[in-house]
XYZ file of C-alpha atoms in Angstrom:
664
model
C -23.599 -8.370 10.407
C -24.191 -11.603 8.470
C -27.099 -12.551 6.301
C -29.904 -13.969 8.367
C -31.284 -17.402 7.618
C -34.039 -15.781 5.545
C -31.414 -14.033 3.417
C -32.252 -10.549 4.665
C -29.883 -7.980 6.119
C -29.626 -8.153 9.905
C -31.091 -5.296 11.967
C -27.660 -4.682 13.463
C -26.128 -4.214 10.009
C -28.876 -1.813 8.963
C -28.466 0.238 12.171
C -24.746 0.490 11.546
C -25.311 1.514 7.925
C -27.848 4.141 8.967
C -25.248 5.551 11.356
C -23.149 6.476 8.313
C -26.128 8.313 6.840
C -26.286 10.235 10.103
C -22.601 11.092 9.760
C -23.351 12.654 6.375
C -26.702 14.216 7.207
C -26.276 14.737 10.948
C -27.515 12.712 13.923
C -30.971 14.224 14.303
C -33.167 14.062 17.369
C -36.076 11.647 17.252
C -38.793 13.828 18.712
C -42.362 12.934 19.631
C -45.255 14.565 21.410
C -45.382 18.355 21.594
C -41.714 18.806 20.630
C -42.154 16.662 17.526
C -45.312 18.546 16.579
C -43.574 21.927 16.917
C -40.571 20.909 14.813
C -42.782 19.277 12.172
C -44.905 22.429 11.990
C -41.840 24.653 11.515
C -40.508 22.331 8.806
C -43.857 22.220 6.996
C -44.195 26.023 7.125
C -40.638 26.333 5.762
C -41.416 24.013 2.842
C -44.663 25.854 2.056
C -42.781 29.172 2.125
C -40.162 27.889 -0.322
C -42.851 26.481 -2.610
C -44.503 29.913 -2.547
C -41.155 31.599 -3.237
C -40.634 29.347 -6.267
C -43.936 30.472 -7.770
C -44.210 34.068 -6.576
C -41.570 36.784 -6.389
C -39.769 37.121 -3.045
C -36.984 39.749 -2.913
C -33.511 38.208 -2.927
C -32.368 39.458 0.486
C -35.605 38.492 2.235
C -35.560 35.021 0.683
C -31.984 34.348 1.788
C -32.532 35.658 5.327
C -35.764 33.700 5.844
C -34.201 30.553 4.355
C -31.191 30.719 6.669
C -33.507 31.505 9.585
C -35.574 28.354 9.047
C -32.413 26.280 8.552
C -30.751 27.496 11.748
C -33.897 27.163 13.875
C -34.442 23.577 12.723
C -30.719 22.883 12.992
C -30.682 23.796 16.665
C -33.953 22.021 17.463
C -33.228 18.825 15.529
C -29.496 18.362 16.114
C -28.293 18.145 19.731
C -25.307 19.898 21.290
C -23.798 16.470 21.994
C -24.894 12.861 21.596
C -25.852 12.524 25.263
C -28.502 15.229 24.761
C -30.226 13.438 21.884
C -33.975 13.005 21.470
C -34.959 16.051 23.514
C -34.960 19.811 22.968
C -32.938 21.630 25.650
C -33.329 25.218 26.815
C -30.054 26.220 25.162
C -31.307 24.899 21.814
C -34.391 27.109 22.085
C -32.250 30.089 23.141
C -29.906 29.646 20.151
C -32.851 29.288 17.743
C -34.530 32.390 19.180
C -31.265 34.370 18.909
C -31.000 33.472 15.211
C -34.563 34.625 14.594
C -33.974 37.860 16.523
C -30.756 38.726 14.675
C -32.198 38.002 11.247
C -35.334 39.956 12.189
C -33.089 42.896 13.088
C -31.388 42.640 9.688
C -34.702 42.446 7.815
C -36.256 45.365 9.688
C -33.112 47.431 9.108
C -33.813 47.473 5.370
C -31.574 49.522 3.103
C -30.165 51.489 6.028
C -28.747 48.242 7.393
C -27.192 47.100 4.104
C -25.746 50.560 3.451
C -23.677 50.222 6.650
C -21.766 47.167 5.346
C -18.446 49.020 4.991
C -18.821 50.924 8.288
C -21.149 48.893 10.545
C -22.059 50.362 13.915
C -21.274 48.698 17.210
C -24.589 46.815 17.487
C -24.184 45.509 13.935
C -20.767 44.098 14.801
C -21.941 42.514 18.064
C -24.929 40.863 16.414
C -22.775 39.865 13.433
C -20.244 38.107 15.667
C -22.999 36.307 17.591
C -24.617 35.238 14.328
C -21.359 33.896 12.878
C -20.760 31.885 16.069
C -24.313 30.499 15.955
C -23.938 29.593 12.277
C -20.684 27.745 12.887
C -22.243 25.882 15.814
C -25.243 24.858 13.698
C -22.842 23.671 10.993
C -20.871 21.678 13.567
C -24.058 19.995 14.727
C -25.177 19.039 11.228
C -21.857 18.239 9.515
C -19.155 17.923 12.176
C -16.159 19.992 13.278
C -14.152 20.267 10.082
C -16.191 22.817 8.125
C -16.418 25.319 11.033
C -12.673 24.967 11.692
C -11.881 25.653 8.022
C -14.143 28.728 8.089
C -12.400 30.014 11.230
C -8.991 29.562 9.587
C -10.127 31.699 6.657
C -11.345 34.390 9.072
C -7.938 34.363 10.759
C -6.274 34.650 7.337
C -8.312 37.774 6.588
C -7.281 39.379 9.897
C -3.527 38.646 9.891
C -2.753 39.299 6.220
C 0.067 41.871 6.760
C 1.964 39.469 9.048
C 2.006 36.634 6.495
C 5.009 35.947 4.237
C 4.763 36.541 0.463
C 2.971 35.469 -1.655
C 0.222 34.940 0.939
C 0.353 38.458 2.345
C -2.449 40.988 1.807
C -3.370 44.412 3.170
C -5.360 42.988 6.084
C -8.820 43.982 7.280
C -10.127 45.196 10.598
C -12.473 43.034 12.587
C -15.291 45.528 12.033
C -14.788 45.603 8.254
C -14.635 41.802 8.043
C -17.812 41.260 10.083
C -19.637 43.821 7.968
C -18.554 42.091 4.768
C -19.501 38.612 5.958
C -22.730 39.452 7.798
C -24.272 42.434 5.998
C -23.329 42.178 2.330
C -24.565 39.562 -0.133
C -20.971 38.516 -0.809
C -20.401 36.651 2.437
C -22.700 34.341 4.411
C -25.742 35.348 2.358
C -23.894 35.122 -0.948
C -24.002 32.826 -3.946
C -24.042 29.548 -2.007
C -27.028 30.540 0.140
C -28.775 31.915 -2.945
C -28.537 28.465 -4.548
C -29.493 26.704 -1.308
C -32.589 28.902 -0.849
C -33.812 28.294 -4.373
C -32.633 25.224 -6.261
C -31.249 22.901 -3.599
C -34.240 23.052 -1.265
C -36.700 22.761 -4.147
C -35.067 19.535 -5.291
C -35.008 18.121 -1.742
C -38.742 18.880 -1.510
C -39.274 17.128 -4.835
C -37.185 14.154 -3.683
C -39.229 13.903 -0.466
C -42.473 13.776 -2.463
C -41.064 11.005 -4.669
C -39.814 9.053 -1.658
C -43.108 9.167 0.237
C -45.109 8.239 -2.864
C -43.105 5.005 -3.157
C -40.943 5.910 -6.153
C -37.795 4.464 -4.564
C -39.327 1.014 -4.133
C -40.636 1.085 -7.695
C -37.229 2.022 -9.137
C -35.567 -0.922 -7.369
C -38.369 -3.361 -8.305
C -38.258 -2.152 -11.907
C -34.486 -2.644 -12.038
C -34.868 -6.197 -10.709
C -37.519 -6.962 -13.320
C -35.471 -5.553 -16.207
C -32.163 -7.128 -15.190
C -33.347 -10.334 -13.510
C -32.996 -13.889 -14.751
C -29.357 -13.694 -15.879
C -26.094 -14.769 -14.183
C -24.941 -11.141 -13.906
C -28.380 -9.724 -13.053
C -27.395 -8.883 -9.453
C -24.640 -6.472 -10.432
C -26.628 -5.003 -13.313
C -29.559 -4.369 -10.979
C -27.325 -2.356 -8.632
C -26.109 -0.195 -11.522
C -29.563 0.483 -12.983
C -31.302 1.050 -9.647
C -28.473 3.371 -8.538
C -29.086 5.515 -11.597
C -32.880 5.561 -11.218
C -32.924 6.062 -7.450
C -29.849 8.289 -7.269
C -31.023 10.792 -9.887
C -33.804 12.260 -7.721
C -31.993 11.504 -4.449
C -28.655 13.282 -4.881
C -27.292 11.522 -1.753
C -24.562 8.932 -2.216
C -24.749 7.316 1.227
C -28.561 7.136 1.340
C -28.660 5.573 -2.140
C -25.993 3.028 -1.154
C -27.893 1.956 1.973
C -31.327 1.895 0.314
C -30.172 -0.289 -2.572
C -27.790 -2.371 -0.475
C -30.525 -3.421 1.942
C -32.451 -4.935 -0.983
C -29.723 -5.976 -3.401
C -26.925 -7.404 -1.226
C -28.680 -10.699 -0.338
C -29.181 -11.234 -4.078
C -25.521 -10.332 -4.771
C -24.351 -12.768 -2.100
C -26.446 -15.595 -3.566
C -25.126 -14.746 -7.031
C -21.564 -15.319 -5.779
C -20.208 -11.787 -5.228
C -17.404 -11.537 -2.675
C -18.616 -9.242 0.133
C -15.963 -6.535 -0.256
C -16.485 -6.420 -4.013
C -20.259 -6.251 -3.476
C -19.814 -3.357 -1.043
C -17.501 -1.575 -3.455
C -20.059 -1.835 -6.246
C -22.861 -0.596 -3.965
C -20.748 2.412 -2.955
C -19.782 3.145 -6.551
C -23.428 2.962 -7.587
C -24.404 5.286 -4.753
C -21.707 7.711 -5.816
C -23.476 7.986 -9.153
C -26.337 9.707 -7.298
C -24.197 12.848 -7.106
C -23.348 12.623 -10.796
C -26.750 11.758 -12.272
C -29.322 14.171 -13.704
C -31.682 15.708 -12.841
C -30.325 16.479 -9.342
C -26.543 15.887 -9.566
C -26.022 16.773 -5.920
C -26.030 20.223 -4.351
C -22.707 21.291 -5.871
C -24.096 21.105 -9.414
C -26.558 23.903 -8.670
C -23.620 26.035 -7.607
C -21.895 25.428 -10.955
C -24.807 27.125 -12.699
C -24.633 30.094 -10.327
C -20.850 30.530 -10.500
C -20.861 30.348 -14.300
C -24.073 32.381 -14.691
C -25.631 29.715 -16.897
C -28.920 27.858 -16.627
C -29.145 24.634 -14.657
C -30.351 22.973 -17.852
C -26.903 23.720 -19.312
C -25.296 21.914 -16.367
C -27.569 18.895 -16.908
C -26.703 18.990 -20.616
C -22.968 18.974 -19.808
C -23.407 16.062 -17.398
C -25.155 13.681 -19.806
C -22.135 12.074 -21.511
C -19.969 11.880 -18.324
C -22.908 10.244 -16.508
C -23.397 7.710 -19.301
C -19.647 6.999 -19.308
C -19.627 6.568 -15.519
C -22.402 3.981 -15.548
C -20.974 2.359 -18.671
C -17.694 1.938 -16.793
C -19.586 0.332 -13.886
C -21.349 -2.007 -16.320
C -17.990 -3.038 -17.796
C -16.802 -3.872 -14.284
C -20.031 -5.731 -13.470
C -19.813 -7.885 -16.583
C -16.212 -8.769 -15.748
C -17.208 -9.469 -12.127
C -19.844 -11.916 -13.329
C -17.180 -13.848 -15.218
C -14.535 -13.597 -12.492
C -16.789 -14.691 -9.613
C -18.734 -17.188 -11.690
C -21.970 -15.363 -10.859
C -25.072 -17.517 -10.633
C -28.639 -16.758 -11.703
C -30.724 -15.590 -8.733
C -34.505 -16.074 -8.580
C -36.558 -12.921 -8.143
C -40.191 -11.953 -7.704
C -42.005 -12.383 -11.012
C -45.522 -11.675 -9.743
C -45.632 -8.569 -11.990
C -44.334 -8.462 -15.534
C -42.498 -5.367 -16.767
C -45.542 -4.120 -18.743
C -47.782 -4.666 -15.707
C -45.309 -2.841 -13.464
C -45.085 0.103 -15.852
C -48.873 0.229 -16.185
C -49.354 0.398 -12.410
C -46.395 2.472 -11.270
C -44.745 3.909 -14.383
C -46.163 7.328 -13.527
C -43.158 7.778 -11.206
C -41.057 8.370 -14.313
C -43.334 11.157 -15.544
C -42.321 13.843 -13.056
C -38.623 13.013 -13.550
C -38.961 13.580 -17.269
C -41.110 16.646 -16.608
C -38.279 18.391 -14.720
C -36.226 18.437 -17.907
C -39.259 19.040 -20.109
C -40.288 22.173 -18.232
C -36.773 23.600 -18.458
C -36.593 22.862 -22.180
C -39.948 24.640 -22.530
C -38.386 27.768 -21.036
C -39.380 27.549 -17.369
C -36.797 28.504 -14.755
C -35.273 25.603 -12.793
C -37.222 26.683 -9.685
C -40.531 26.728 -11.528
C -39.685 23.480 -13.323
C -39.162 21.559 -10.111
C -42.145 23.356 -8.506
C -44.533 22.098 -11.195
C -42.837 18.664 -11.198
C -43.416 18.433 -7.439
C -47.105 19.243 -7.893
C -47.212 16.706 -10.729
C -45.657 14.017 -8.514
C -48.230 14.857 -5.831
C -51.142 14.612 -8.249
C -49.924 11.414 -9.914
C -49.475 9.698 -6.552
C -53.268 9.358 -6.347
C -53.321 7.037 -9.348
C -52.685 4.132 -6.939
C -54.155 3.927 -3.422
C -50.886 2.621 -1.925
C -48.862 5.563 -3.304
C -51.379 8.355 -2.635
C -50.055 11.235 -0.547
C -52.994 11.556 1.816
C -52.664 14.181 4.613
C -50.497 12.129 6.987
C -47.991 11.192 4.263
C -48.216 14.669 2.745
C -47.267 16.329 6.035
C -44.322 13.964 6.364
C -43.204 14.752 2.806
C -43.515 18.503 3.409
C -41.514 18.270 6.649
C -38.807 16.078 5.125
C -38.491 18.503 2.220
C -36.908 21.102 4.492
C -35.250 18.715 6.942
C -33.431 17.078 4.029
C -31.717 20.340 3.099
C -30.318 21.221 6.535
C -26.929 19.585 5.992
C -26.344 21.218 2.595
C -27.798 24.568 3.677
C -25.582 25.005 6.753
C -22.605 23.955 4.639
C -23.498 26.585 2.020
C -23.911 29.310 4.643
C -20.566 28.518 6.288
C -18.937 28.250 2.870
C -20.148 31.813 2.360
C -17.594 32.840 4.985
C -14.851 31.217 2.926
C -16.061 32.752 -0.338
C -16.356 36.155 1.349
C -12.770 36.022 2.599
C -11.483 34.870 -0.793
C -13.211 37.731 -2.637
C -12.167 40.287 -0.031
C -8.483 39.319 0.055
C -7.981 38.207 -3.551
C -6.816 34.787 -2.351
C -8.134 33.070 -5.487
C -5.768 34.982 -7.779
C -2.862 34.542 -5.359
C -3.461 30.819 -5.118
C -3.724 30.375 -8.879
C -0.426 32.245 -9.327
C 1.238 29.936 -6.804
C -0.107 26.806 -8.531
C 0.996 28.057 -11.951
C 4.457 28.879 -10.616
C 4.902 25.382 -9.175
C 3.547 23.824 -12.378
C 5.773 25.927 -14.614
C 2.650 27.011 -16.541
C 2.216 23.392 -17.665
C -1.459 22.546 -18.182
C -0.854 18.871 -17.397
C 0.891 19.604 -14.089
C -1.654 22.298 -13.198
C -4.464 19.798 -13.798
C -2.715 17.163 -11.669
C -2.060 19.666 -8.856
C -5.654 20.896 -9.014
C -7.039 17.352 -8.852
C -4.791 16.645 -5.861
C -5.858 19.850 -4.089
C -9.559 19.158 -4.662
C -9.143 15.580 -3.476
C -7.282 16.618 -0.312
C -9.853 19.312 0.512
C -12.586 16.759 -0.168
C -11.105 14.385 2.408
C -11.995 16.894 5.103
C -15.233 18.563 4.030
C -18.450 17.524 2.233
C -18.708 17.564 -1.564
C -20.596 20.875 -1.638
C -18.030 22.662 0.513
C -15.135 21.072 -1.354
C -16.485 22.316 -4.671
C -17.144 25.849 -3.360
C -13.673 26.210 -1.833
C -11.832 24.879 -4.869
C -14.020 26.712 -7.382
C -12.884 30.038 -5.937
C -9.225 29.191 -5.261
C -8.255 26.543 -7.858
C -10.405 27.125 -10.961
C -8.703 30.461 -11.830
C -5.394 28.639 -12.422
C -6.937 26.354 -15.056
C -8.838 29.209 -16.682
C -5.639 31.282 -16.920
C -4.117 28.508 -19.052
C -6.954 28.663 -21.536
C -9.284 25.992 -20.168
C -12.931 27.008 -20.726
C -14.504 28.063 -17.437
C -17.271 25.450 -17.660
C -14.711 22.660 -18.228
C -12.617 23.846 -15.254
C -15.651 23.871 -12.940
C -16.881 20.448 -14.099
C -13.363 19.071 -13.551
C -13.372 20.379 -9.975
C -16.899 19.092 -9.391
C -15.988 15.533 -10.382
C -12.910 15.433 -8.174
C -14.884 16.879 -5.264
C -17.304 13.968 -5.699
C -14.401 11.489 -5.583
C -13.977 12.358 -1.899
C -17.170 10.351 -1.229
C -15.163 7.144 -1.654
C -11.920 8.399 -0.072
C -10.981 7.847 3.610
C -11.443 9.296 6.165
C -14.749 10.581 4.752
C -15.523 7.460 2.719
C -19.014 7.175 4.155
C -20.554 5.335 1.178
C -18.066 2.410 1.249
C -18.193 2.257 5.050
C -22.005 2.101 4.965
C -21.825 -0.593 2.268
C -19.361 -2.584 4.398
C -21.767 -2.392 7.336
C -24.440 -4.006 5.167
C -22.259 -6.694 3.579
C -20.204 -7.473 6.677
C -17.032 -6.741 4.726
C -13.888 -4.931 5.804
C -14.498 -1.130 5.507
C -11.050 -0.395 4.078
C -11.031 -3.294 1.628
C -14.508 -2.220 0.542
C -13.166 1.320 0.023
C -10.356 -0.035 -2.153
C -12.899 -1.993 -4.173
C -14.975 1.192 -4.586
C -11.830 2.950 -5.843
C -11.290 0.139 -8.325
C -14.816 0.552 -9.656
C -14.728 4.354 -9.860
C -11.170 5.319 -10.794
C -11.406 4.466 -14.512
C -14.348 6.842 -14.826
C -12.589 9.516 -12.774
C -9.862 9.798 -15.357
C -12.536 11.169 -17.709
C -12.452 14.738 -16.287
C -8.860 15.085 -17.511
C -10.249 14.711 -21.027
C -12.347 17.881 -20.434
C -9.286 20.052 -20.041
C -6.318 18.283 -21.654
C -7.714 16.947 -24.918
C -8.355 19.612 -27.595
C -11.569 17.758 -28.435
C -12.339 17.020 -24.759
C -15.068 19.616 -24.330
C -17.067 17.358 -26.632
C -17.740 15.183 -23.563
C -19.542 18.205 -22.091
C -21.830 18.356 -25.139
C -19.942 21.356 -26.517
C -18.678 21.371 -30.087
C -14.859 21.780 -29.970
C -13.349 24.874 -31.553
C -13.025 24.208 -35.272
C -14.852 20.891 -34.916
C -18.321 19.465 -35.501
C -20.816 17.244 -33.690
C -19.022 14.289 -35.272
C -16.070 15.118 -33.018
C -18.389 14.957 -29.994
C -19.466 11.441 -31.002
C -15.894 10.336 -31.722
C -14.465 11.600 -28.402
C -17.303 9.870 -26.516
C -16.749 6.571 -28.357
C -12.973 6.761 -27.931
C -13.348 7.406 -24.206
C -15.855 4.559 -23.833
C -13.435 2.098 -25.458
C -10.666 3.389 -23.194
C -12.815 2.871 -20.090
C -13.478 -0.696 -21.195
C -9.739 -1.315 -21.520
C -9.093 0.204 -18.088
C -11.872 -1.938 -16.608
C -10.163 -5.081 -17.933
C -6.851 -3.907 -16.448
C -8.450 -3.054 -13.083
C -10.264 -6.400 -12.837
C -7.394 -8.510 -14.181
C -10.004 -10.337 -16.194
C -11.339 -10.123 -19.753
C -12.498 -13.134 -21.700
C -10.140 -14.995 -19.398
C -7.911 -14.138 -16.449
C -4.951 -11.883 -17.284
C -1.859 -10.781 -15.401
C 1.601 -9.283 -15.750
C 2.563 -7.691 -19.038
C -0.801 -8.307 -20.666
C -2.605 -6.511 -17.840
C -0.169 -3.584 -18.059
C -0.733 -3.388 -21.810
C -4.492 -3.166 -21.294
C -3.885 -0.291 -18.844
C -1.573 1.427 -21.350
C -4.167 1.096 -24.116
C -6.869 2.552 -21.883
C -4.708 5.493 -20.813
C -3.765 6.258 -24.426
C -7.489 6.582 -25.162
C -8.727 8.262 -21.970
C -5.680 10.186 -20.803
C -3.403 10.650 -23.840
C -1.891 13.896 -22.550
C -0.259 11.986 -19.711
C 1.407 9.353 -21.888
C 2.074 11.305 -25.082
C 5.342 12.924 -23.866
C 6.620 9.599 -22.478
C 5.679 7.756 -25.685
C 7.436 10.300 -27.860
C 10.522 10.126 -25.623
C 10.604 6.312 -25.723
C 10.034 5.968 -29.480
C 11.997 9.046 -30.482
C 9.281 10.098 -32.929
C 6.359 12.503 -32.832
C 3.091 10.799 -31.853
C 0.443 13.465 -32.498
C -2.539 11.104 -32.132
C -1.737 8.507 -29.428
C -5.425 7.502 -29.378
C -4.934 5.541 -32.596
C -2.132 3.615 -30.933
C -4.522 2.870 -28.069
C -7.201 1.600 -30.448
C -4.632 -0.582 -32.222
C -3.518 -2.050 -28.884
C -7.126 -2.781 -27.868
C -7.762 -4.550 -31.198
C -4.564 -6.590 -30.814
C -5.352 -7.524 -27.211
C -8.894 -8.569 -28.131
C -7.525 -10.757 -30.921
C -5.102 -12.388 -28.470
C -7.901 -12.929 -25.917
C -10.235 -14.512 -28.474
C -7.511 -16.766 -29.842
C -6.152 -17.914 -26.486
C -9.629 -18.475 -25.046
C -10.497 -20.630 -28.073
C -7.295 -22.631 -27.495
C -8.209 -23.163 -23.821
C -11.704 -24.408 -24.725
C -10.252 -26.635 -27.447
């Protein structure tokens, strides 16, 4: 796992890094011959069906059933029962896939008579419902691992044993028949909100991402970033940040973005002088931005729109300033890295100038902009991405090397559905959790418990909620973490007066943080495989890069002007307040970056470093320090941000003066 003599990443390192992608997206079979043709055909038909559903009108129930049917069939055919059965389809895989089709066919043919029996299902309904739930959990285990199915089973047990539980967890309890009917037949369980989003928005964006990938957009984004940022001592780190934003936006996958960029950028980072663990941490942090960056934002962002009953364009709008602040924080860290490591200028390919590159391949940007443009014009998110996908397909023919001729087109169509399998099975299994929560009222119970422990303090409730989301995120993927915490933790924040959109965005950001947190820290582990660094030291470096930015969500809910970061004018405020809160937070992130790196215009340590951290927290997280400041000074400090700005100005003056003395 060292750089080869040519400066490229070794094959062994790339194989190890790709193994982490498989951990996130499942270890799929590599099929060829007749088996490969059959699976590819099913995947292509699935993608064509979803493209048709985006343009035409397909009834809600039929769309969800057919979507889950395609997902489960491909899940059983592409993901083996165990590793030793890889790269071949076994008879039990075919049997499981056929059973899923048969059960969903029974549900579709049953029509309204079937759905009307939800409260009192007959014996056959219950039997088929139980078999289907077992098959769904097995498909989820194959694609995402054991944890999500185990969590779903625990929620099922909770629904069944409610009367035996101690207060405040107790509830009336539900019979097995009633529970199966609720989860399997209604649109409030397995086929609920999460599957609705998966069958519409999530799969449409994975199809769009597959078209971009196979038309060569990913390579162009990285080459463009190198051209824009090259030729400077800190160009290596800047290239990672810019390419992460460009490639991650349409990707939505943190691990895949980390590996794709790392394979190209790490040799350059190593030659520039980056320490391998720091390089891996930056690659992981950049990849994490893929889940935070418009227009895709990761699967959980689509669920925010559905839970809040707002348009996806509103979610993108709310994400703009936090995304800018996240990458701005990374740029602060990169600039300080360049000084700390004494980064050197690295030569890069200059065969094409930036204007030449944009003239030849700049069309890749057009469809990305079009996604937003169509939504602004009034198109639904599904139609917006549908037309953007067709636009990406048409534009690919502007260059012969990017054209999606039939062979590449078939691959793009197949990958469009295959890419959604992990998120789709997670959404379907999460439907079990959501169904139990709505049936038992667990969300309200849980929020009451949190509020009781927090003494109705908004600060403590926010801290407890962040901790809960983080802990849940250690065990399950980001999408599942958001769904679980949105239904059990968000009500507590909303009860204390936090706007619902701010509460959900807060939970979303802390669910994303799990991507760089052991034991599910797949992005840092994949980065370490590429750089040859220590996985846990790389994870700590990733934390260092990301934690300043992850204090920002507390501004959403604790600062009276904080909703300004979500592009919402604060109550009694104006757009000037939105600008001011964004600028104040940006300065605070810069101060925290200096404290985290222990380096500004020169190396810092001890009290000076602690003062930089204090200044940053006063700007980014004033609600945490305001009570302590008032207690220490014995006076009311209504606007601690001004104290933070004063400290930053003083510290900058000291840095400039002492650096001048050193050079003198």
